[in-house]
CSV table of C-alpha atoms in Angstrom, one decimal:
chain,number,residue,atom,x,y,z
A,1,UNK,CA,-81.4,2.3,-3.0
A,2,UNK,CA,-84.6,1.8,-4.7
A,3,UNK,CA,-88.0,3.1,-2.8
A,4,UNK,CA,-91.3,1.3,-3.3
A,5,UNK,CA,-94.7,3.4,-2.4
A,6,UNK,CA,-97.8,0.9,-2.9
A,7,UNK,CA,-100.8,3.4,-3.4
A,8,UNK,CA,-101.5,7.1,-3.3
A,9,UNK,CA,-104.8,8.8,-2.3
A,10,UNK,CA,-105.9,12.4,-3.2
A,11,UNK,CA,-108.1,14.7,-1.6
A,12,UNK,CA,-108.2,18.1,-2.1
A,13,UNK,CA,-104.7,19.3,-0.8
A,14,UNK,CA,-103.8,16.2,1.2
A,15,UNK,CA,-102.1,13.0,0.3
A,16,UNK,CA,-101.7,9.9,2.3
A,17,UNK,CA,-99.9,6.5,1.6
A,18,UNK,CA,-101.9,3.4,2.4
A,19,UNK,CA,-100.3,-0.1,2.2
A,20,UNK,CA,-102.9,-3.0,1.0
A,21,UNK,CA,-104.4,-3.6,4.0
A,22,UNK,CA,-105.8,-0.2,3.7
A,23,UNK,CA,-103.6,1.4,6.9
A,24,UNK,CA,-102.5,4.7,6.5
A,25,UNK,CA,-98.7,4.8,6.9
A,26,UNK,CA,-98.4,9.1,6.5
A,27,UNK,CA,-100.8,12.6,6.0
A,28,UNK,CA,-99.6,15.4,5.1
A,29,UNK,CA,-100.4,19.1,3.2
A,30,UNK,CA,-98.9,20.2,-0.2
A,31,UNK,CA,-96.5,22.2,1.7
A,32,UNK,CA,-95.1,19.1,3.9
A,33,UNK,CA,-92.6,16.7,3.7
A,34,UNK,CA,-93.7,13.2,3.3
A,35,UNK,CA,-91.8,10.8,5.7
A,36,UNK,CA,-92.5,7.4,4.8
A,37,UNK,CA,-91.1,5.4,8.0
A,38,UNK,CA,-89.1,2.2,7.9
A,39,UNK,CA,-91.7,-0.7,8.5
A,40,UNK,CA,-91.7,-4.8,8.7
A,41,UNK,CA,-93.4,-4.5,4.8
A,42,UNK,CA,-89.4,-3.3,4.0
A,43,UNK,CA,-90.6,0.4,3.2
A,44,UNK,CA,-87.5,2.9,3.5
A,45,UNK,CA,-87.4,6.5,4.5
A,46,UNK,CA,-88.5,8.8,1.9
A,47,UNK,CA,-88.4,12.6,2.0
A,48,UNK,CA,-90.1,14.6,-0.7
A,49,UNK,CA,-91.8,17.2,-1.5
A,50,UNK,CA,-95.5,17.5,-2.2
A,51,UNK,CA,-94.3,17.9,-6.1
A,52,UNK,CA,-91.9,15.4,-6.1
A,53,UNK,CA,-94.8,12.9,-4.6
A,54,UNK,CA,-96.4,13.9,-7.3
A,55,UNK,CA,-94.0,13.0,-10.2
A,56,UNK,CA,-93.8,9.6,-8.4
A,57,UNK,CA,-97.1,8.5,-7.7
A,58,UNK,CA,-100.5,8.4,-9.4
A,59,UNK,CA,-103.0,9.8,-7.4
A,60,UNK,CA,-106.9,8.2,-7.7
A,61,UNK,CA,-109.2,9.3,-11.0
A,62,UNK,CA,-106.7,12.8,-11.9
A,63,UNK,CA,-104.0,9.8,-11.5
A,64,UNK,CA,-105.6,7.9,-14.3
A,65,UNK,CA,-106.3,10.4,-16.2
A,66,UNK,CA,-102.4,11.9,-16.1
A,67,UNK,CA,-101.4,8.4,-17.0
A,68,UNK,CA,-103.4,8.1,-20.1
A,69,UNK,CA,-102.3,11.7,-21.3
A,70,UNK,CA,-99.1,10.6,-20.8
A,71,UNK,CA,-98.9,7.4,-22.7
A,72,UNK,CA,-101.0,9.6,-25.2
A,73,UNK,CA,-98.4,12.1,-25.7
A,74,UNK,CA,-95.6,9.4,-26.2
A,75,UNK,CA,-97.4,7.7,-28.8
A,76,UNK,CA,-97.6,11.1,-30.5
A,77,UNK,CA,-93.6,11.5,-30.3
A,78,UNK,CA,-93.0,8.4,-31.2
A,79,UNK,CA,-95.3,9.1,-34.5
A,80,UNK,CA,-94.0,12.3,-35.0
A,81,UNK,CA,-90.1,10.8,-35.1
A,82,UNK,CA,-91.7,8.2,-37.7
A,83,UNK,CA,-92.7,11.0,-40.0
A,84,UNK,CA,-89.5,13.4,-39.5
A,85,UNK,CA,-87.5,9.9,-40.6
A,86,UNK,CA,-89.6,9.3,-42.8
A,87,UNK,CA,-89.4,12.5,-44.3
A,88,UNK,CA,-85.6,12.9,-44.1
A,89,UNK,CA,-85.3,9.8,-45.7
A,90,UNK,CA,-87.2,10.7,-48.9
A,91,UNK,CA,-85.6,13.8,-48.9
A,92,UNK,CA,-82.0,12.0,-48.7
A,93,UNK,CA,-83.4,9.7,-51.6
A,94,UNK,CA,-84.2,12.3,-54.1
A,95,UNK,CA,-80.9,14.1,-53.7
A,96,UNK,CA,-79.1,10.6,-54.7
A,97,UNK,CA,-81.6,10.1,-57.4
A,98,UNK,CA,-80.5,13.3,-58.3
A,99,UNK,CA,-76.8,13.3,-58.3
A,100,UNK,CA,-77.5,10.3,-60.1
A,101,UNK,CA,-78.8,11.9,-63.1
A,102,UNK,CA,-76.0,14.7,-63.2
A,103,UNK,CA,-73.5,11.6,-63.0
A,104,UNK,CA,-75.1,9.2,-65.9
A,105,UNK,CA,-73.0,8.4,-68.5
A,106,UNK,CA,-74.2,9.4,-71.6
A,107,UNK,CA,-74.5,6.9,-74.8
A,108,UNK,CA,-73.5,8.0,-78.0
A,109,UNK,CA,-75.8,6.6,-81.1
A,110,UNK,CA,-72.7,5.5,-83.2
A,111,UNK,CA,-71.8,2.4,-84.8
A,112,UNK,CA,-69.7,0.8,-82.0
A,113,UNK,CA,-73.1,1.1,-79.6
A,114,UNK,CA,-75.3,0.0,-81.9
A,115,UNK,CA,-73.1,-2.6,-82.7
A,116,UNK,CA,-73.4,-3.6,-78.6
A,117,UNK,CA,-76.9,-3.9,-78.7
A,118,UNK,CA,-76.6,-5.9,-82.0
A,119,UNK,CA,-73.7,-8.2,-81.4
A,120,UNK,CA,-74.1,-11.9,-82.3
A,121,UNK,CA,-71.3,-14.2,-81.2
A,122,UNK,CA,-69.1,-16.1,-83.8
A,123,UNK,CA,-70.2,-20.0,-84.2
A,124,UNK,CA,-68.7,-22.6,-85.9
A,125,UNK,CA,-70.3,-22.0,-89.1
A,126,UNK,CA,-70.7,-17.8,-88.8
A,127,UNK,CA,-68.4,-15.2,-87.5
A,128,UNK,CA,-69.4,-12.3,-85.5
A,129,UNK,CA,-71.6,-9.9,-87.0
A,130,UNK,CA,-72.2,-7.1,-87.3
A,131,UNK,CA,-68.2,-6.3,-87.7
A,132,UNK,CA,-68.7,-2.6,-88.4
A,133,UNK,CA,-71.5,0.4,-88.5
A,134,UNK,CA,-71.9,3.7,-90.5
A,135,UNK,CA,-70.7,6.6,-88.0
A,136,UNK,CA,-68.6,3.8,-86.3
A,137,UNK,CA,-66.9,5.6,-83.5
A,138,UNK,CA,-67.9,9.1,-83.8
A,139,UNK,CA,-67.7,11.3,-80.8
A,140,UNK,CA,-65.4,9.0,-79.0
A,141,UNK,CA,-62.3,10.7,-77.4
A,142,UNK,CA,-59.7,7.9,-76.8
A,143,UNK,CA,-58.7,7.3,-73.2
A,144,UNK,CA,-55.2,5.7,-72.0
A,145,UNK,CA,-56.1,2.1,-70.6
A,146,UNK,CA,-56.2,-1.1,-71.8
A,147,UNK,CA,-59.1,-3.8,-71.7
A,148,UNK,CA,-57.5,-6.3,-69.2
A,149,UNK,CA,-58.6,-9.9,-70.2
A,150,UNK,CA,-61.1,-8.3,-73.3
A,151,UNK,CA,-62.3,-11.1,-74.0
A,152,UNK,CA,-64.3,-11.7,-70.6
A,153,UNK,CA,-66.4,-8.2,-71.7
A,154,UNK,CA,-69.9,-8.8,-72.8
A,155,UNK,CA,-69.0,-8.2,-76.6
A,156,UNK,CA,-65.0,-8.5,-76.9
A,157,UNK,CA,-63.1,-6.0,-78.2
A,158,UNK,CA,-66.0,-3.5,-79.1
A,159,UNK,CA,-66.9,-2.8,-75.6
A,160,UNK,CA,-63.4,-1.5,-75.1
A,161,UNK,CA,-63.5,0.7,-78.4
A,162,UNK,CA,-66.8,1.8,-77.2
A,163,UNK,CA,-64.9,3.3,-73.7
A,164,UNK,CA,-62.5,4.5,-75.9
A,165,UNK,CA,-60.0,2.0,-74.7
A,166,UNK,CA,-56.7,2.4,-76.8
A,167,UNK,CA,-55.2,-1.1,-75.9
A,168,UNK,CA,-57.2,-4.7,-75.8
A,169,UNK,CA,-55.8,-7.8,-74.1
A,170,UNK,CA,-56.4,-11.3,-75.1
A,171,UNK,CA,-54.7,-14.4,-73.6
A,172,UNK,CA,-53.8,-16.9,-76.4
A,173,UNK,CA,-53.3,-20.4,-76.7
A,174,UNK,CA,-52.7,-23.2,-79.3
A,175,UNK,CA,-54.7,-25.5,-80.0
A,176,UNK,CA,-57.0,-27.2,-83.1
A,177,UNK,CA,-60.2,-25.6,-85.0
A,178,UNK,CA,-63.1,-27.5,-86.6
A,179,UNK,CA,-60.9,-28.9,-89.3
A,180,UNK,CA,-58.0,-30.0,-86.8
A,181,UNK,CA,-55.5,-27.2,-87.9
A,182,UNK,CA,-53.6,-25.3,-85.6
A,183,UNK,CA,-54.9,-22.2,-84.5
A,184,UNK,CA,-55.0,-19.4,-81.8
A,185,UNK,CA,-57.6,-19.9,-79.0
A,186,UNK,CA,-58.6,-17.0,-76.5
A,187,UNK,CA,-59.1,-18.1,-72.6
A,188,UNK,CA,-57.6,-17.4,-69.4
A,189,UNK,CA,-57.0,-20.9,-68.6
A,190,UNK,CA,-57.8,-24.3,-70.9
A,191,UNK,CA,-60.8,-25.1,-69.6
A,192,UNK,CA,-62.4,-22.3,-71.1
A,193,UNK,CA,-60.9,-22.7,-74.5
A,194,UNK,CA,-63.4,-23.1,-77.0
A,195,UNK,CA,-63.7,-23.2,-81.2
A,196,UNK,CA,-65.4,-20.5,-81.7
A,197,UNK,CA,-63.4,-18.3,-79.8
A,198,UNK,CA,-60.6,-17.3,-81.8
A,199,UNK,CA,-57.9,-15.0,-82.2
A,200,UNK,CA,-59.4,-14.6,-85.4
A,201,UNK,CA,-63.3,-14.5,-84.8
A,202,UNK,CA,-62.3,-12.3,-82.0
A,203,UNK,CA,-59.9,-9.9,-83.0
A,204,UNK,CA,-58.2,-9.9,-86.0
A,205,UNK,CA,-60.9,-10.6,-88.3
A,206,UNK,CA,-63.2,-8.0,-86.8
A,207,UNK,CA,-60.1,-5.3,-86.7
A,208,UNK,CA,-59.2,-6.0,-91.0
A,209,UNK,CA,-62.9,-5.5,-91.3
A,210,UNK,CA,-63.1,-1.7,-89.4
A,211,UNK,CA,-60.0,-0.6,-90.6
A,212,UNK,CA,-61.3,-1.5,-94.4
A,213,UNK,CA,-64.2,0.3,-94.2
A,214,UNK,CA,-62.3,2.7,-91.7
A,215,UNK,CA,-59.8,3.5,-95.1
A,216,UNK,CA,-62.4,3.8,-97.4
A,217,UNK,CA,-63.4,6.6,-99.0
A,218,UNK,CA,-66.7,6.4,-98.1
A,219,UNK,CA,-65.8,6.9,-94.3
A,220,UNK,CA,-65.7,10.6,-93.9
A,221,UNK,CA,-62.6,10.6,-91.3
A,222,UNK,CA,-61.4,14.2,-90.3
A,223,UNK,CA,-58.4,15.0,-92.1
A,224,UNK,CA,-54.7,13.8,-90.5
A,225,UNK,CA,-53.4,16.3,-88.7
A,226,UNK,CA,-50.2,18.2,-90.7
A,227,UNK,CA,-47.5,16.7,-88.5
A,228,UNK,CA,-47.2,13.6,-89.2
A,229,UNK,CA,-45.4,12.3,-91.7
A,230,UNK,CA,-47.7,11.2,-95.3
A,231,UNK,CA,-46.7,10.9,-98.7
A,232,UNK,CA,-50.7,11.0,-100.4
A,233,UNK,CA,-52.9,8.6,-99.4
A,234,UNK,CA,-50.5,6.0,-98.1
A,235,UNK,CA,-50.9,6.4,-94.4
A,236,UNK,CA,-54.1,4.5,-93.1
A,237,UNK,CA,-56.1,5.7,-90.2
A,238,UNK,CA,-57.3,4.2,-87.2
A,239,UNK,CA,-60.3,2.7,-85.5
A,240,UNK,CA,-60.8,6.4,-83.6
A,241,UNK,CA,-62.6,8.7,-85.6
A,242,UNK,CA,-61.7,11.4,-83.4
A,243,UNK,CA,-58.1,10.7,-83.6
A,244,UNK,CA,-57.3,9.2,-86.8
A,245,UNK,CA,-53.4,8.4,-86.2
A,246,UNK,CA,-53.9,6.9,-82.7
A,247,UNK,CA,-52.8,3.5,-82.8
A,248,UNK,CA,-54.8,0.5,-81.3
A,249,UNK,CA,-52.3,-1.9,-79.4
A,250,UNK,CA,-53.3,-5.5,-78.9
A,251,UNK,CA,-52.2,-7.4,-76.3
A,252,UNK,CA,-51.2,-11.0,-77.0
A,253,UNK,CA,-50.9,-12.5,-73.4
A,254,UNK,CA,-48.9,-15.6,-74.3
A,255,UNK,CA,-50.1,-18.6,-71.7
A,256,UNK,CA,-48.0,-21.3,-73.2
A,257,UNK,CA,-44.7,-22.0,-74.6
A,258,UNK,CA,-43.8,-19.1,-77.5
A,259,UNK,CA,-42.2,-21.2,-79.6
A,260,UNK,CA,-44.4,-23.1,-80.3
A,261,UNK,CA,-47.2,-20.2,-80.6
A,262,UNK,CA,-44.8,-17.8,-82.2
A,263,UNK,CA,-45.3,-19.2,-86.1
A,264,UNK,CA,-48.8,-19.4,-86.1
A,265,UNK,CA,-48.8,-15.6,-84.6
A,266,UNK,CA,-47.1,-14.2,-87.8
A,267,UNK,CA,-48.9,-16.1,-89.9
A,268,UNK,CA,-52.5,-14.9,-88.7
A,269,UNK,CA,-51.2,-11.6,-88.6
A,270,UNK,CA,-50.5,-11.3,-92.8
A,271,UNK,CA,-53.4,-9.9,-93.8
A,272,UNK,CA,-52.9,-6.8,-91.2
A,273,UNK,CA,-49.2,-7.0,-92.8
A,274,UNK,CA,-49.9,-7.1,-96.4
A,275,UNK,CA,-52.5,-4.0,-95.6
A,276,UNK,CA,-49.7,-2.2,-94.0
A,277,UNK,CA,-52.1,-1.7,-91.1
A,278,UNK,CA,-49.1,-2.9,-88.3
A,279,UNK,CA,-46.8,-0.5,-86.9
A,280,UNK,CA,-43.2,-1.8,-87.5
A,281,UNK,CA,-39.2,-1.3,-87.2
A,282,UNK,CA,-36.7,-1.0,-89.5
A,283,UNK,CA,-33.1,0.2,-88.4
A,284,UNK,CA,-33.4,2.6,-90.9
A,285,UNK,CA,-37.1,3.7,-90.3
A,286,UNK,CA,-37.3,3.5,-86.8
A,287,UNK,CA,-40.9,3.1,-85.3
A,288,UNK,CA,-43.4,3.6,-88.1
A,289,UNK,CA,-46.7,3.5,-86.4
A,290,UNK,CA,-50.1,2.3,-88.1
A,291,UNK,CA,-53.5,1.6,-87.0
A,292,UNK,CA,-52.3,-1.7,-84.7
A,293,UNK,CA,-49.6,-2.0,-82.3
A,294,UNK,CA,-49.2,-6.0,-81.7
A,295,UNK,CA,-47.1,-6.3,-78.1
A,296,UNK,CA,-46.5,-10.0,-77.1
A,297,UNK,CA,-46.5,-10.2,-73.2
A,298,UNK,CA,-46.7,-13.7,-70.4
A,299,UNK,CA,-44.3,-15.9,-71.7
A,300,UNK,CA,-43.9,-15.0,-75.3
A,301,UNK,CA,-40.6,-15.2,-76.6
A,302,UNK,CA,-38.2,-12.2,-76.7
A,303,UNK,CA,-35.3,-13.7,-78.8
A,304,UNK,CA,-37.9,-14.7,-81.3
A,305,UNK,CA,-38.9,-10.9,-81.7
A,306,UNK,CA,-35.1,-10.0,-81.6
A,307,UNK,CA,-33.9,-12.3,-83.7
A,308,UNK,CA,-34.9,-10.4,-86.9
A,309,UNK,CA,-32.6,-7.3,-86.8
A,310,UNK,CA,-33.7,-5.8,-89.9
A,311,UNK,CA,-37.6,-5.5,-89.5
A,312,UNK,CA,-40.2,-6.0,-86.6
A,313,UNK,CA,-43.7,-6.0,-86.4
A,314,UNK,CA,-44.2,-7.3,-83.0
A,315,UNK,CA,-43.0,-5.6,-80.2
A,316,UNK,CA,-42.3,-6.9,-76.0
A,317,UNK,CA,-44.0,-6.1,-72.7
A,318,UNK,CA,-40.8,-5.7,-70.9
A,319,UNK,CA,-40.7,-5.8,-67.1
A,320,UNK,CA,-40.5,-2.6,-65.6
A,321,UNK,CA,-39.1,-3.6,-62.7
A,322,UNK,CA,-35.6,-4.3,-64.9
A,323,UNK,CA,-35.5,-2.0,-67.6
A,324,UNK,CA,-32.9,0.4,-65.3
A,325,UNK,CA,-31.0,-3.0,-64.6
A,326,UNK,CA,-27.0,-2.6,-65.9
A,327,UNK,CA,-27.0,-4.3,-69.5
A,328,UNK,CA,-30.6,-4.3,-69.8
A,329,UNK,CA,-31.8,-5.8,-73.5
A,330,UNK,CA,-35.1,-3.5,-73.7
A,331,UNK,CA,-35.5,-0.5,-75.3
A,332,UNK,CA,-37.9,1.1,-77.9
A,333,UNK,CA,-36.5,-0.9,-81.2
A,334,UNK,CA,-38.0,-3.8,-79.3
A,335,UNK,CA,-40.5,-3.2,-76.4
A,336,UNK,CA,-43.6,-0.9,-76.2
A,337,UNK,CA,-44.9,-1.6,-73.1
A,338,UNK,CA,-43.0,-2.0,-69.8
A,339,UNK,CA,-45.1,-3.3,-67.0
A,340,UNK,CA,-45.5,-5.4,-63.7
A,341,UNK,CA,-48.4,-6.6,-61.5
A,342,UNK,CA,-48.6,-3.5,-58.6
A,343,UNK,CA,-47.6,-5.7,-55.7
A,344,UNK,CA,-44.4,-6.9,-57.4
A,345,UNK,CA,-43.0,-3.2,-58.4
A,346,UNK,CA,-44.0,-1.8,-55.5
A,347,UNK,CA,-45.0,-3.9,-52.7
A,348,UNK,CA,-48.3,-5.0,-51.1
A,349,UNK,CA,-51.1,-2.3,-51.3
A,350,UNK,CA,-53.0,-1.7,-48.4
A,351,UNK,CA,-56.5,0.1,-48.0
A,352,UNK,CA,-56.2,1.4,-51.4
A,353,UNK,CA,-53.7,3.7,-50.7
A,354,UNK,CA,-50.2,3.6,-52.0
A,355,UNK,CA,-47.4,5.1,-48.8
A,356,UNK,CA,-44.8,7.7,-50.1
A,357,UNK,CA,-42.0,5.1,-50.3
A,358,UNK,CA,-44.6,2.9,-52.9
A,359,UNK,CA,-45.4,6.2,-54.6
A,360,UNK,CA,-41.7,7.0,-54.9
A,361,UNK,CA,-41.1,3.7,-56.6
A,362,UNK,CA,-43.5,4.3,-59.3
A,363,UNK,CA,-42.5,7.6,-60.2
A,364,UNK,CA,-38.8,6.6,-60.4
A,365,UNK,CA,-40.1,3.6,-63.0
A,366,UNK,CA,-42.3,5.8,-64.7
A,367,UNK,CA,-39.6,8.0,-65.2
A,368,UNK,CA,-37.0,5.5,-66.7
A,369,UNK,CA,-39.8,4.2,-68.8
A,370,UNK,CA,-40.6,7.2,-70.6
A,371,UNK,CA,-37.1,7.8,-70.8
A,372,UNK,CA,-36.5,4.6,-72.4
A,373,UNK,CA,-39.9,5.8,-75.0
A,374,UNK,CA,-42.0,2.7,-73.4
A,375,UNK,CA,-45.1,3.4,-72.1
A,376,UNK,CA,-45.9,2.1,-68.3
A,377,UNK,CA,-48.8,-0.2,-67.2
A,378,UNK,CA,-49.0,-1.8,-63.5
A,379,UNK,CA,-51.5,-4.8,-63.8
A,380,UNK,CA,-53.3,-6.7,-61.0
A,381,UNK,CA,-54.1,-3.8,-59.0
A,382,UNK,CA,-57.4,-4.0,-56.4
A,383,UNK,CA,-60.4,-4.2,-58.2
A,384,UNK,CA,-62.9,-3.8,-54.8
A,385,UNK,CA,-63.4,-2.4,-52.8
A,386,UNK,CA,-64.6,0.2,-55.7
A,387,UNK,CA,-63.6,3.2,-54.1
A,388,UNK,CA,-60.4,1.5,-52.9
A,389,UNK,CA,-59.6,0.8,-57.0
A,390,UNK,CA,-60.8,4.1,-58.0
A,391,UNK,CA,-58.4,5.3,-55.1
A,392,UNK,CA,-55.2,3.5,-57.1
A,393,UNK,CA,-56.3,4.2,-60.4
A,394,UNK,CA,-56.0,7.9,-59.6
A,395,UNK,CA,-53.0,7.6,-58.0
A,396,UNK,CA,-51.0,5.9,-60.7
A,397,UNK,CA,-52.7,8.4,-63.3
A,398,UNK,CA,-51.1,10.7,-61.3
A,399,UNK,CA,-47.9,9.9,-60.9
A,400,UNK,CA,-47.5,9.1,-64.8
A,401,UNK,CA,-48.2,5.7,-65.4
A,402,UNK,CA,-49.4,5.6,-69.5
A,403,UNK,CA,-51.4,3.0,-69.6
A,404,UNK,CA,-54.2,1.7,-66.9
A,405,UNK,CA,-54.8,-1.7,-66.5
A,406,UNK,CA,-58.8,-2.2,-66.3
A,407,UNK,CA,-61.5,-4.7,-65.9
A,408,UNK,CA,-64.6,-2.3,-66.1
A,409,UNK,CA,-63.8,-0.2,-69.2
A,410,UNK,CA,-67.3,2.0,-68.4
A,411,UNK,CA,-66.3,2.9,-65.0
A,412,UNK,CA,-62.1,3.7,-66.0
A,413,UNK,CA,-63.2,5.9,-69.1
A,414,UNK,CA,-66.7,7.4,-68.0
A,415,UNK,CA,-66.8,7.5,-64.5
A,416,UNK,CA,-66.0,10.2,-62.2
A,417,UNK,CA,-63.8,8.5,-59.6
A,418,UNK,CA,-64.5,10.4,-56.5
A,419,UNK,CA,-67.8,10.9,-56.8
A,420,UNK,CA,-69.4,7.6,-58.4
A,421,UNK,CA,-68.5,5.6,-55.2
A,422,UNK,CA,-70.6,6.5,-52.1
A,423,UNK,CA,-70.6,4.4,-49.5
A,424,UNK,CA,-68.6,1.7,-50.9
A,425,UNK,CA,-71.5,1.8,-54.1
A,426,UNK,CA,-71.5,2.6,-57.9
A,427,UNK,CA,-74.2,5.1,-58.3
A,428,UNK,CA,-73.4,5.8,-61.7
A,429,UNK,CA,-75.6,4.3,-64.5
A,430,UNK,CA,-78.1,2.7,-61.9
């Protein structure tokens, strides 16, 4: 029940309650009971102590006068809770600002950052420049993914050998350059096909360029290492400084018939051949690997690439979902990669976190895949929330998978996973 007291009067030791008509409803000493009795104005009974009257009631000037002290001393808390925050939240700041700078990604000053920061697109009338850099990719350790869709990064196919990427992915299509031949355009869908954006300005003229001046003798690469196989100065090296006889693969996504792309594919690729810069098959040879691995993947055709049985230079993405199947026609002589998008090998992927069935899966195709000598990639895997991706990428690294499939090259191949996500935020490089 609520109580209502209308005014409070003190002198000396004794209170009274007056109504507004000035008539005194109770007296009493500090050491009574005040009994406030039940009247028509709708006042209750009320039984309190001197103190408790006190708490409730302001009594004449010393009323005043407690009122004001304390209104004063909230407006003190209040500022006082302002500058703790405050406080807490600078410190809280600094402490990010500094994990920040223990987590930033170092640049290296070699030619393939340089060549970022210098990087003019090919046009119609001039290719890309610059195409390679003294120092080109020193101090750059090559990591296991592969540059999904490359040519959607800033500056195509550098800013994956800048990562350290060892694979690079470019959807092709057919269609006419400037002097209405047929040639190879790069796009993830027609609309976006453009002259200028060839497999050629892209990628293959930029690769003959590095590997040239890669193989010359002016390059200073570190020496091959003693196990593999050489015969003078025949075997060329690789893009990686670091590791001369890795092998970059590139990833022709095929997006429209492969018959009708398949030609024109071996045909660009010649000057790669005639350098003996492609890794290749021979039923006598085996796998001979060289500075570029070409796998054909989407809807590129596999009896084209099997249909030579004495020599290949192009190699299938074969679905890793079948490779175990009875009769199955992939194996190393004719596949490199075996992959499938996530959801279809193992299932829809919730909350970034794979169950142990979906984990299971994976390692049993992982498996069979390296039995087989192909190397695994799962594709179409979450890409946000960040720390959801980050969550699957190290997942699949550790269950085997060979190859990760990657949009952001920076944040697979520089990033620490766990702790560049807070909060659902990059707070690396910031």
């Amino acid at each position: 029940m609520k109580y209502h007291i209308l005014h409070i009067d003190f002198e000396g030791s004794n209170c009274s309650f007056d109504d507004s008509d000035g008539e005194i409803l109770s007296s009493f000493e500090s050491s009574d009971q005040i009994l406030l009795p039940k009247s028509k104005r709708g006042f209750s009974y009320i039984n309190m102590s001197f103190k408790k009257a006190k708490r409730f009631g302001c009594f004449s000037t010393e009323g005043r006068h407690r009122r004001w002290q304390c209104q004063r001393t909230w407006v003190w808390l209040a500022l006082a809770s302002c500058y703790i925050t405050c406080f807490v939240i600078i410190i809280w700041l600094s402490l990010i600002l500094l994990v920040v700078k223990r987590l930033r990604i170092p640049s290296l000053n070699n030619g393939l950052h340089r060549i970022l920061q210098e990087y003019k697109a090919p046009t119609v009338e001039d290719p890309a420049s610059p195409l390679w850099l003294d120092d080109f990719s020193a101090g750059i350790i090559p990591v296991q993914c592969n540059s999904h869709n490359d040519y959607q990064q800033t500056v195509p196919l550098y800013q994956g050998l800048a990562a350290g990427c060892i694979s690079t992915e470019a959807d092709i299509w057919l269609g006419k350059n400037r002097n209405n031949y047929d040639d190879l355009l790069v796009g993830h869908n027609s609309r976006s096909l453009g002259q200028t954006r060839t497999l050629r300005s892209l990628y293959l003229d930029p690769l003959e360029a590095i590997l040239a001046k890669q193989n010359s003798p002016s390059a200073g690469l570190a020496a091959l290492p003693s196990y593999l196989p050489t015969s003078g100065n025949d075997v060329p090296v690789g893009v990686y400084s670091m590791v001369p006889n890795m092998s970059l693969v590139l990833l022709l996504d095929f997006k429209m018939d492969g018959d009708l792309i398949w030609q024109t594919v071996t045909d660009q690729l010649k000057p790669l051949r005639d350098n003996k810069w492609l890794t290749y098959w021979t039923p006598t040879s085996g796998i001979v690997q060289r500075p570029v691995t070409i796998v054909a993947s989407g809807v590129a055709p596999f009896a084209s690439i099997t249909a030579n049985s004495s020599y290949r230079e192009i190699f299938y993405d074969a679905p890793i979902t079948k490779i175990s199947e009875q009769g199955s026609p992939y194996n190393r002589n004719n596949s490199c990669y075996a992959s499938a998008s996530l959801g279809s090998a193992v299932g829809s992927v919730k909350f970034g976190s794979l169950t142990k069935e979906q984990k299971s899966k994976v390692e049993d195709q992982v498996q069979k895949a390296n039995e087989m000598g192909l190397k695994s990639r799962y594709w179409d895997t979450p890409s946000w929330p960040v720390g959801w991706r980050n969550r699957i990428w190290e997942a699949l690294v550790g269950l085997g998978a060979n190859v990760l499939n990657v949009d952001d090259v920076t944040a697979a191949t520089g990033w620490d996973w766990q702790m560049c996500v807070v909060g659902g935020l990059n707070i690396c490089n910031i």
